[in-house]
Coordinates of C-alpha atoms in Angstrom, one line a residue:
Chain A
M16 CA -169.9 236.5 -0.4
C17 CA -166.6 235.5 -2.1
S18 CA -165.6 238.2 -4.5
L19 CA -161.9 237.4 -4.4
P20 CA -160.8 234.1 -5.8
V21 CA -159.1 231.4 -3.8
P22 CA -155.9 230.8 -5.7
R23 CA -156.0 227.5 -7.5
E24 CA -152.4 227.5 -8.5
P25 CA -149.1 228.2 -6.8
L26 CA -148.0 231.7 -6.2
R27 CA -144.7 232.3 -8.0
R28 CA -144.0 236.0 -7.5
V29 CA -144.1 237.9 -4.2
A30 CA -143.2 241.5 -3.6
V31 CA -142.4 242.5 -0.1
T32 CA -142.6 246.3 0.3
G33 CA -141.7 248.5 3.2
G34 CA -141.6 252.2 3.8
T35 CA -144.7 253.3 2.0
H36 CA -144.7 256.0 4.7
G37 CA -141.1 257.3 5.0
N38 CA -141.2 257.9 8.8
E39 CA -142.4 254.4 9.7
M40 CA -139.0 253.0 10.4
S41 CA -139.6 249.3 10.9
G42 CA -140.8 248.9 7.3
V43 CA -138.1 251.3 6.0
Y44 CA -135.3 249.4 7.6
L45 CA -136.7 245.9 6.9
A46 CA -136.9 246.8 3.2
R47 CA -133.4 248.2 3.3
H48 CA -132.1 245.1 5.1
W49 CA -133.8 242.7 2.6
L50 CA -132.3 244.7 -0.3
H51 CA -128.9 243.9 1.2
A52 CA -129.8 240.3 2.3
P53 CA -132.6 239.1 -0.1
A54 CA -131.9 235.5 0.7
E55 CA -133.9 235.9 4.0
L56 CA -137.1 236.3 1.9
Q57 CA -136.5 233.3 -0.5
R58 CA -138.4 230.0 -0.3
A59 CA -138.2 227.1 -2.6
S60 CA -141.4 227.6 -4.5
F61 CA -141.5 231.3 -5.4
S62 CA -139.3 234.3 -5.9
A63 CA -139.6 237.2 -3.5
V64 CA -138.5 240.8 -4.3
P65 CA -137.9 243.4 -1.6
V66 CA -139.0 247.0 -2.4
L67 CA -138.4 250.2 -0.6
A68 CA -141.7 251.8 -1.5
N69 CA -141.2 255.5 -1.0
P70 CA -137.6 256.6 -1.2
A71 CA -138.3 260.3 -1.4
A72 CA -140.4 260.3 1.8
T73 CA -137.8 258.0 3.4
S74 CA -135.0 260.4 2.6
S75 CA -136.7 263.2 4.4
C76 CA -138.2 260.9 7.2
R77 CA -141.7 262.1 6.5
R78 CA -144.9 260.2 6.0
Y79 CA -145.1 261.5 2.4
V80 CA -143.9 264.3 0.3
D81 CA -146.9 265.6 -1.7
H82 CA -149.7 263.0 -1.2
D83 CA -150.2 260.1 1.1
L84 CA -148.9 257.3 -1.1
N85 CA -151.0 254.7 0.7
R86 CA -154.2 256.4 -0.4
T87 CA -153.3 256.5 -4.1
F88 CA -153.5 252.8 -5.2
T89 CA -156.9 252.9 -6.8
S90 CA -157.8 250.3 -9.5
S91 CA -157.7 253.0 -12.1
F92 CA -154.1 253.9 -11.1
L93 CA -152.6 250.6 -11.6
K94 CA -153.6 247.0 -12.2
L95 CA -151.3 244.1 -11.4
T96 CA -151.8 240.4 -11.7
E97 CA -149.9 237.3 -10.6
T98 CA -148.2 239.1 -7.8
V99 CA -148.6 238.8 -4.0
K100 CA -147.5 242.0 -2.3
I101 CA -146.8 241.9 1.3
G102 CA -146.8 245.5 2.4
V103 CA -145.0 246.4 5.6
P104 CA -145.8 250.1 5.7
H105 CA -147.4 251.2 8.8
S106 CA -147.1 252.2 12.4
R107 CA -149.3 251.8 15.4
L108 CA -152.2 249.5 14.5
H109 CA -151.8 246.1 16.1
S110 CA -153.3 244.3 13.2
S111 CA -153.2 242.8 9.9
R112 CA -155.8 244.0 7.4
P113 CA -157.1 241.0 5.5
T114 CA -160.6 240.6 4.1
P115 CA -162.6 237.6 5.1
D116 CA -163.0 236.9 1.4
D117 CA -159.4 236.1 1.1
P118 CA -158.4 233.1 3.3
Y119 CA -154.8 233.5 2.2
E120 CA -154.4 236.2 4.7
L121 CA -155.9 234.6 7.8
Q122 CA -154.0 231.4 8.3
Y123 CA -151.3 232.4 10.7
P124 CA -153.3 232.9 14.0
E125 CA -150.3 231.8 16.1
L126 CA -148.9 235.3 16.0
S127 CA -151.9 236.8 17.7
C128 CA -152.8 239.6 15.3
Q129 CA -156.0 241.5 15.5
V130 CA -157.8 241.4 12.1
F131 CA -159.2 244.7 10.9
L132 CA -161.6 244.5 8.1
Y133 CA -161.3 247.9 6.7
Q134 CA -163.0 247.5 3.4
R135 CA -166.4 246.0 2.6
S136 CA -167.0 244.0 -0.6
G137 CA -167.7 246.3 -3.6
E138 CA -165.8 249.3 -2.3
E139 CA -162.7 250.4 -4.0
S140 CA -159.5 250.1 -2.0
Y141 CA -156.7 252.7 -2.2
N142 CA -153.9 251.0 -0.2
L143 CA -150.8 249.6 -1.7
D144 CA -151.7 246.0 -1.0
S145 CA -154.9 246.4 -3.1
V146 CA -152.9 246.5 -6.3
A147 CA -151.7 242.9 -5.9
K148 CA -153.7 239.9 -6.9
N149 CA -153.5 238.7 -3.3
G150 CA -152.4 241.6 -1.1
L151 CA -151.8 241.7 2.6
G152 CA -151.0 244.7 4.8
L153 CA -149.2 244.2 8.1
E154 CA -149.3 246.9 10.7
L155 CA -147.4 246.7 14.0
G156 CA -147.2 249.1 16.8
P157 CA -147.7 251.4 18.3
Q158 CA -144.3 252.8 17.1
P159 CA -143.4 256.4 17.3
Q160 CA -142.6 258.2 14.0
G161 CA -139.0 258.3 13.1
V162 CA -137.9 255.7 15.7
L163 CA -136.7 252.2 14.9
R164 CA -137.6 250.1 17.9
A165 CA -135.9 246.7 18.0
D166 CA -139.0 245.0 19.4
I167 CA -141.3 246.1 16.6
F168 CA -138.6 245.4 14.0
S169 CA -138.1 241.9 15.2
R170 CA -141.8 241.1 15.5
M171 CA -142.5 242.5 12.0
R172 CA -139.6 240.4 10.6
T173 CA -141.0 237.3 12.2
L174 CA -144.5 238.0 10.9
V175 CA -143.3 238.5 7.3
A176 CA -141.3 235.2 7.6
T177 CA -144.5 233.5 8.8
V178 CA -146.5 234.8 5.8
L179 CA -143.8 233.6 3.4
D180 CA -143.7 230.2 5.1
F181 CA -147.5 230.0 4.7
I182 CA -147.2 230.7 0.9
E183 CA -144.5 228.0 0.7
L184 CA -146.8 225.5 2.4
F185 CA -149.7 226.4 0.1
N186 CA -147.5 226.1 -3.0
Q187 CA -146.3 222.7 -1.8
G188 CA -149.9 221.4 -1.7
T189 CA -150.8 221.8 2.0
A190 CA -154.5 221.9 2.7
F191 CA -155.8 224.3 5.4
P192 CA -159.0 223.6 7.3
A193 CA -161.8 226.1 7.8
F194 CA -161.8 228.0 11.1
E195 CA -163.7 230.7 12.9
M196 CA -162.1 233.9 14.0
E197 CA -162.8 237.3 15.4
A198 CA -162.2 240.5 13.5
Y199 CA -163.0 244.2 13.8
R200 CA -164.7 246.4 11.2
P201 CA -165.1 250.2 11.3
V202 CA -168.5 251.7 12.2
G203 CA -167.5 255.3 12.6
V204 CA -164.7 257.9 13.0
V205 CA -164.3 260.3 15.9
D206 CA -162.3 263.6 15.5
F207 CA -160.6 265.4 18.3
P208 CA -162.5 268.2 20.1
R209 CA -161.4 271.4 18.4
T210 CA -161.5 275.1 18.8
E211 CA -163.4 277.3 16.3
A212 CA -160.0 277.9 14.6
G213 CA -159.5 274.1 14.2
N214 CA -156.9 273.6 16.8
L215 CA -157.2 270.9 19.4
A216 CA -159.3 271.8 22.4
G217 CA -158.3 268.6 24.3
T218 CA -156.8 265.3 23.6
V219 CA -157.4 261.6 24.0
H220 CA -158.2 260.7 27.6
P221 CA -155.6 258.8 29.6
Q222 CA -158.1 256.0 30.1
L223 CA -158.5 255.6 26.3
Q224 CA -154.8 256.2 25.3
D225 CA -152.9 253.0 24.4
R226 CA -156.1 250.8 24.5
D227 CA -156.5 249.9 20.8
F228 CA -158.9 247.0 20.3
Q229 CA -160.1 247.2 23.9
P230 CA -163.9 247.6 24.6
L231 CA -165.1 251.2 25.1
Q232 CA -168.4 251.3 27.1
P233 CA -171.0 254.0 26.9
G234 CA -170.2 256.7 29.4
A235 CA -166.5 256.1 29.5
P236 CA -164.2 259.1 29.1
I237 CA -162.7 259.6 25.6
F238 CA -161.2 263.1 25.7
Q239 CA -159.6 265.3 28.3
M240 CA -160.2 268.9 27.5
F241 CA -157.6 271.6 28.2
S242 CA -160.2 273.2 30.3
G243 CA -160.1 270.3 32.6
E244 CA -163.4 268.6 31.9
D245 CA -163.8 265.1 30.4
L246 CA -165.8 264.2 27.4
L247 CA -167.6 260.9 27.5
Y248 CA -168.5 258.3 24.9
E249 CA -172.2 258.9 24.3
G250 CA -172.8 255.9 22.0
E251 CA -175.4 253.3 22.9
S252 CA -173.3 250.2 22.4
T253 CA -169.8 249.0 23.1
V254 CA -167.2 249.8 20.4
Y255 CA -163.6 248.8 20.0
P256 CA -161.5 251.9 19.2
V257 CA -158.4 251.5 16.9
F258 CA -155.9 254.0 15.5
I259 CA -156.1 255.8 18.8
N260 CA -154.2 259.1 18.8
E261 CA -152.3 258.3 15.7
A262 CA -149.8 261.0 14.8
A263 CA -150.5 260.7 11.1
Y264 CA -154.2 261.1 11.5
Y265 CA -154.4 264.5 13.1
E266 CA -154.5 266.0 9.6
K267 CA -157.2 263.5 8.6
G268 CA -159.5 264.6 11.4
V269 CA -159.3 261.2 13.2
A270 CA -158.7 260.8 16.9
F271 CA -159.8 257.2 16.7
V272 CA -161.8 254.8 14.6
Q273 CA -164.7 253.0 16.2
T274 CA -165.0 249.4 15.2
E275 CA -167.3 246.5 16.2
K276 CA -166.1 243.0 16.8
F277 CA -167.6 240.1 14.9
T278 CA -167.0 236.5 14.1
F279 CA -166.7 234.9 10.8
T280 CA -165.7 231.7 9.2
V281 CA -162.6 231.4 7.1
P282 CA -163.3 228.7 4.5
A283 CA -161.1 225.7 4.1
M284 CA -158.4 225.9 1.5
P285 CA -158.1 222.5 -0.2
A286 CA -154.7 221.3 -1.3
L287 CA -153.6 222.5 -4.7
T288 CA -154.1 220.0 -7.5
P289 CA -151.4 219.7 -10.1
A290 CA -153.6 220.8 -13.0
P291 CA -156.7 222.5 -11.8
S292 CA -159.6 222.5 -14.1
P293 CA -160.7 226.0 -15.3
A294 CA -164.3 224.8 -15.1
S295 CA -164.1 223.5 -11.5
Chain B
M25 CA -117.8 278.0 40.8
C26 CA -120.7 280.4 40.5
S27 CA -120.6 282.1 37.1
L28 CA -124.3 282.9 37.1
P29 CA -125.6 285.4 39.6
V30 CA -128.1 284.6 42.2
P31 CA -130.9 287.1 41.6
R32 CA -131.0 289.7 44.3
E33 CA -134.2 291.4 43.2
P34 CA -137.6 290.1 42.3
L35 CA -138.2 288.8 38.8
R36 CA -140.8 290.9 37.1
R37 CA -141.1 289.5 33.6
V38 CA -141.4 285.8 32.7
A39 CA -141.8 284.4 29.1
V40 CA -143.2 280.9 28.9
T41 CA -142.4 279.4 25.5
G42 CA -143.6 276.2 23.9
G43 CA -143.2 274.6 20.5
T44 CA -139.5 275.4 19.8
H45 CA -139.8 272.2 17.9
G46 CA -143.0 272.1 15.9
N47 CA -143.6 268.3 16.3
E48 CA -143.4 268.2 20.1
M49 CA -147.0 268.6 20.8
S50 CA -147.1 269.1 24.6
G51 CA -145.2 272.4 24.3
V52 CA -147.1 273.4 21.2
Y53 CA -150.5 272.9 22.7
L54 CA -149.6 274.3 26.1
A55 CA -148.4 277.5 24.5
R56 CA -151.6 277.6 22.4
H57 CA -153.7 277.0 25.5
W58 CA -152.0 279.7 27.4
L59 CA -152.4 282.1 24.6
H60 CA -156.2 281.6 24.9
A61 CA -156.1 281.4 28.7
P62 CA -153.2 283.5 29.9
A63 CA -154.5 283.9 33.4
E64 CA -153.3 280.4 34.2
L65 CA -149.7 281.7 34.1
Q66 CA -150.2 284.8 36.2
R67 CA -149.0 285.3 39.7
A68 CA -149.2 288.4 41.9
S69 CA -145.6 289.5 41.7
F70 CA -144.7 289.2 38.0
S71 CA -146.1 289.2 34.5
A72 CA -146.0 286.1 32.4
V73 CA -146.2 286.0 28.6
P74 CA -146.9 282.8 26.7
V75 CA -145.1 282.4 23.4
L76 CA -145.6 279.8 20.6
A77 CA -141.9 279.7 19.7
N78 CA -141.9 278.3 16.1
P79 CA -145.2 278.8 14.3
A80 CA -143.8 277.8 10.9
A81 CA -142.5 274.5 12.1
T82 CA -145.7 274.0 14.1
S83 CA -147.8 274.5 11.0
S84 CA -146.1 271.7 9.2
C85 CA -145.7 269.5 12.3
R86 CA -142.0 269.3 11.8
R87 CA -139.1 269.7 14.3
Y88 CA -137.9 272.7 12.2
V89 CA -138.1 274.1 8.7
D90 CA -134.6 275.1 7.7
H91 CA -132.4 275.0 10.9
D92 CA -132.9 273.4 14.3
L93 CA -134.2 276.5 16.2
N94 CA -133.0 275.2 19.5
R95 CA -129.4 275.3 18.3
T96 CA -129.4 278.9 17.2
F97 CA -129.6 280.9 20.4
T98 CA -126.0 281.8 20.7
S99 CA -125.0 284.9 22.7
S100 CA -124.0 286.7 19.5
F101 CA -127.5 286.1 18.1
L102 CA -129.5 287.8 20.8
K103 CA -129.0 289.1 24.3
L104 CA -131.9 289.6 26.7
T105 CA -131.9 290.9 30.2
E106 CA -134.5 291.0 33.0
T107 CA -136.4 288.1 31.6
V108 CA -136.9 284.5 32.8
K109 CA -137.8 282.2 30.0
I110 CA -139.4 278.9 30.8
G111 CA -139.0 276.8 27.7
V112 CA -141.3 273.9 27.2
P113 CA -139.9 272.7 23.9
H114 CA -138.9 269.1 24.0
S115 CA -139.8 265.5 23.8
R116 CA -138.5 262.4 25.3
L117 CA -135.9 263.4 27.9
H118 CA -137.1 262.8 31.4
S119 CA -135.4 265.9 32.8
S120 CA -135.0 269.5 33.4
R121 CA -131.7 271.0 32.3
P122 CA -130.5 273.5 35.0
T123 CA -126.9 274.2 35.7
P124 CA -125.7 273.8 39.3
D125 CA -124.6 277.4 39.1
D126 CA -128.2 278.5 39.0
P127 CA -130.1 277.5 42.1
Y128 CA -133.3 279.0 40.7
E129 CA -133.7 276.0 38.6
L130 CA -133.3 273.3 41.2
Q131 CA -135.7 274.1 44.0
Y132 CA -138.7 271.9 43.0
P133 CA -137.5 268.4 43.8
E134 CA -141.0 267.2 44.7
L135 CA -141.7 266.6 41.0
S136 CA -139.0 264.0 40.7
C137 CA -137.1 265.3 37.7
Q138 CA -133.7 264.1 36.7
V139 CA -131.3 267.0 36.3
F140 CA -129.1 267.0 33.2
L141 CA -126.1 269.3 33.4
Y142 CA -125.6 269.7 29.6
Q143 CA -123.3 272.6 29.6
R144 CA -120.1 273.2 31.5
S145 CA -119.2 276.6 32.8
G146 CA -117.5 278.7 30.2
E147 CA -119.0 276.9 27.2
E148 CA -121.5 278.8 25.0
S149 CA -125.0 277.6 25.0
Y150 CA -127.2 277.5 21.9
N151 CA -130.6 276.6 23.4
L152 CA -133.6 278.9 23.7
D153 CA -133.4 279.2 27.5
S154 CA -129.9 280.5 27.3
V155 CA -131.0 283.9 26.0
A156 CA -132.8 284.7 29.2
K157 CA -131.2 286.1 32.3
N158 CA -132.4 283.1 34.1
G159 CA -133.4 280.4 31.7
L160 CA -134.8 277.0 32.4
G161 CA -135.6 274.2 29.9
L162 CA -138.1 271.5 30.9
E163 CA -138.2 268.3 28.9
L164 CA -140.8 265.6 29.5
G165 CA -141.2 262.3 27.8
P166 CA -140.7 260.1 26.1
Q167 CA -143.4 261.4 23.8
P168 CA -143.7 260.4 20.2
Q169 CA -143.4 263.1 17.6
G170 CA -146.7 264.5 16.4
V171 CA -148.8 263.0 19.3
L172 CA -150.4 264.9 22.1
R173 CA -150.5 262.6 25.1
A174 CA -152.7 263.7 27.9
D175 CA -150.4 262.3 30.6
I176 CA -147.3 264.2 29.3
F177 CA -149.4 267.4 28.7
S178 CA -150.8 267.3 32.3
R179 CA -147.4 266.7 33.9
M180 CA -145.8 269.5 31.9
R181 CA -148.6 271.8 32.9
T182 CA -148.1 271.0 36.5
L183 CA -144.3 271.4 36.3
V184 CA -144.6 274.8 34.7
A185 CA -147.1 275.9 37.4
T186 CA -144.6 274.7 40.1
V187 CA -141.9 276.8 38.6
L188 CA -144.1 279.9 38.5
D189 CA -145.1 279.2 42.1
F190 CA -141.4 279.1 43.0
I191 CA -140.7 282.4 41.4
E192 CA -143.7 283.9 43.2
L193 CA -142.3 282.6 46.5
F194 CA -138.9 284.0 45.8
N195 CA -140.3 287.4 44.8
Q196 CA -142.3 287.4 48.0
G197 CA -139.1 287.1 50.1
T198 CA -139.0 283.3 50.8
A199 CA -135.6 282.0 51.7
F200 CA -134.5 278.6 50.4
P201 CA -132.0 276.4 52.2
A202 CA -129.1 274.7 50.6
F203 CA -129.4 271.1 49.7
E204 CA -127.6 268.3 48.0
M205 CA -128.9 266.6 44.8
E206 CA -127.9 264.2 42.1
A207 CA -127.4 265.2 38.6
Y208 CA -126.1 263.8 35.3
R209 CA -123.5 265.3 33.0
P210 CA -122.6 264.1 29.5
V211 CA -119.3 262.2 29.0
G212 CA -119.8 260.9 25.5
V213 CA -122.0 260.4 22.5
V214 CA -122.7 257.0 20.8
D215 CA -123.9 256.8 17.2
F216 CA -125.9 253.9 15.8
P217 CA -124.0 251.1 14.1
R218 CA -124.1 252.1 10.4
T219 CA -123.5 250.6 7.0
E220 CA -120.8 252.0 4.7
A221 CA -123.6 254.0 3.0
G222 CA -124.5 255.6 6.3
N223 CA -127.8 253.7 6.9
L224 CA -128.5 251.9 10.1
A225 CA -127.0 248.4 10.5
G226 CA -128.8 247.8 13.7
T227 CA -130.8 249.7 16.4
V228 CA -130.9 250.2 20.1
H229 CA -131.1 246.9 22.0
P230 CA -134.4 246.0 23.7
Q231 CA -132.5 245.9 27.0
L232 CA -131.4 249.5 26.6
Q233 CA -134.6 250.9 25.0
D234 CA -136.7 253.0 27.3
R235 CA -134.1 253.0 30.1
D236 CA -133.0 256.6 30.2
F237 CA -131.1 257.5 33.3
Q238 CA -130.7 253.8 34.3
P239 CA -127.2 252.5 34.9
L240 CA -125.5 250.7 31.9
Q241 CA -122.8 248.3 33.0
P242 CA -119.8 247.3 31.0
G243 CA -120.6 244.2 28.9
A244 CA -124.3 244.9 28.6
P245 CA -125.9 244.9 25.2
I246 CA -126.5 248.3 23.6
F247 CA -127.3 247.5 19.9
Q248 CA -129.1 244.7 18.2
M249 CA -127.7 244.3 14.7
F250 CA -130.0 243.4 11.7
S251 CA -127.6 240.4 11.2
G252 CA -128.8 239.1 14.6
E253 CA -125.7 239.7 16.7
D254 CA -125.6 242.0 19.8
L255 CA -123.1 244.8 20.3
L256 CA -122.0 245.3 23.9
Y257 CA -121.0 248.3 25.8
E258 CA -117.2 248.2 26.0
G259 CA -116.6 251.0 28.4
E260 CA -114.8 250.5 31.6
S261 CA -117.2 252.2 34.0
T262 CA -120.9 252.4 34.5
V263 CA -122.7 255.2 32.6
Y264 CA -126.2 256.5 32.5
P265 CA -127.6 256.8 28.9
V266 CA -130.0 259.6 28.1
F267 CA -131.7 260.6 24.8
I268 CA -131.9 256.9 24.0
N269 CA -133.2 256.3 20.5
E270 CA -134.5 259.9 20.1
A271 CA -136.2 260.3 16.7
A272 CA -134.8 263.8 16.2
Y273 CA -131.2 262.7 16.8
Y274 CA -130.9 260.1 14.1
E275 CA -129.7 263.0 11.8
K276 CA -127.3 264.2 14.5
G277 CA -125.5 260.8 14.7
V278 CA -126.7 260.2 18.3
A279 CA -128.2 256.9 19.4
F280 CA -127.7 257.9 23.0
V281 CA -125.7 260.2 25.2
Q282 CA -123.6 258.7 27.9
T283 CA -123.7 260.6 31.2
E284 CA -122.2 260.1 34.6
K285 CA -124.0 260.7 37.8
F286 CA -122.6 263.1 40.4
T287 CA -123.7 264.9 43.5
F288 CA -123.5 268.6 44.1
T289 CA -124.7 271.2 46.6
V290 CA -127.3 273.7 45.6
P291 CA -126.4 276.8 47.7
A292 CA -128.9 278.5 49.9
M293 CA -130.9 281.3 48.5
P294 CA -131.4 283.9 51.2
A295 CA -134.6 285.9 51.3
L296 CA -134.6 289.0 49.2
T297 CA -133.9 292.2 51.0
P298 CA -135.9 295.3 50.1
A299 CA -133.0 297.3 48.8
P300 CA -129.9 295.1 48.1
S301 CA -126.6 296.8 48.2
P302 CA -124.8 296.8 44.8
A303 CA -121.5 296.2 46.7
S304 CA -122.7 293.2 48.6

């Protein structure tokens, strides 16, 4: 099950990126703030470098200029080692995106994040955080495009500080016990109802809007058509929609992503030993 | 006081425009819907034509391509007569924008709109609705850019239907009594706190966010700086902020617009007479 290694030595280099999408203002302005005040990211045991990830898109306050940057980080594109990247790129999804194979990313439950397992083992990732040896994407929201909301900004800042504190504790030799947690994994994608020309024929139903990670029961309304009728969820089992009515996903043909909830065990992380044996 | 004439004959031609800004989806999709189903706009006494106002910006889901279209409708640009335009262009402001000189625009108080008097008599307007003989701009929100929310869409649809019903009643000879109402007029503009390079140094305070048209007292916090400190409102009198943290206004140097509340009398509109005297 474990395809990603549990680190056996301290992490010494951390990159904290924001603004992969230029119209997601919390990440943009946190990165800019840290570039002016990098001391906020520093801890005793590692160096942390803030990065404004997509200056061109940021300048024009658009998600991207030519291609969606957060879809281009394939393994063939770039390989990095020795670096933890904490990406702060996104809007709207109330979640972090760890994999259950990487317990580094799961040890801060006190901030009440939903965990979205968006990639199965063996599939290639394309997100920014995938190019790090130990990557972690944080997504907060919903936040409207082009708007810097103080509440989202503050929560993201606290969340990043908590991740950095965790790395510091790990580096200092803290052991973390195993625990169980709930997470969500995608089981399908639902597009908007559309006209023959491809325009919307309706939009997300008010009873589904703003209810990311809440259960959707068979028979519940999911779309309100401009004609007035409701479209119902015709699946056979309860799902948990996420990315509901995400501005950036209209072009991707996604009105929401269906997920299922499951429980898994995060393995214990033993304390670092001063000189781990390569054969252990 | 009355610089705009009260119509003395029925209105026969009504244009209903949506999508002046291509990323304000309620107007975009209402216009598209009406283009497919124009009967929804028709009443017995006038013809109504739906218009998608800015197809180029709509195609790229941006506010505008080269210039902000809703700033270009000066009198020198275009003059129209005989037409009522009902613009449905905007996001975020919970208001309509009539002038107290034009009682046409004020006779539907049952929908609980705030009235924003954005132009004093004698100043030139630049908005789309200003090119009509009797123009009316409707703004609903807040709505995030690029997202079609069913609740906003439905409310805007109902509001436009109510305006059309009003024109129908007027054309049919209904008299409307005078009444008093509250409105808001701008008294100042406040920019975000900025760094020397022009970037944000803070953003709208959580205690001001989402409180359009609510009173702001002297000494209340208006910005939360990235450094942690709060900036307070240092004015001497209560104001009513509108356009708070509007995505489209970052580039215009507007964090919010200060307004004052005032009361004015909407004059009675007598019933149309079959053949009004030009000398009356």
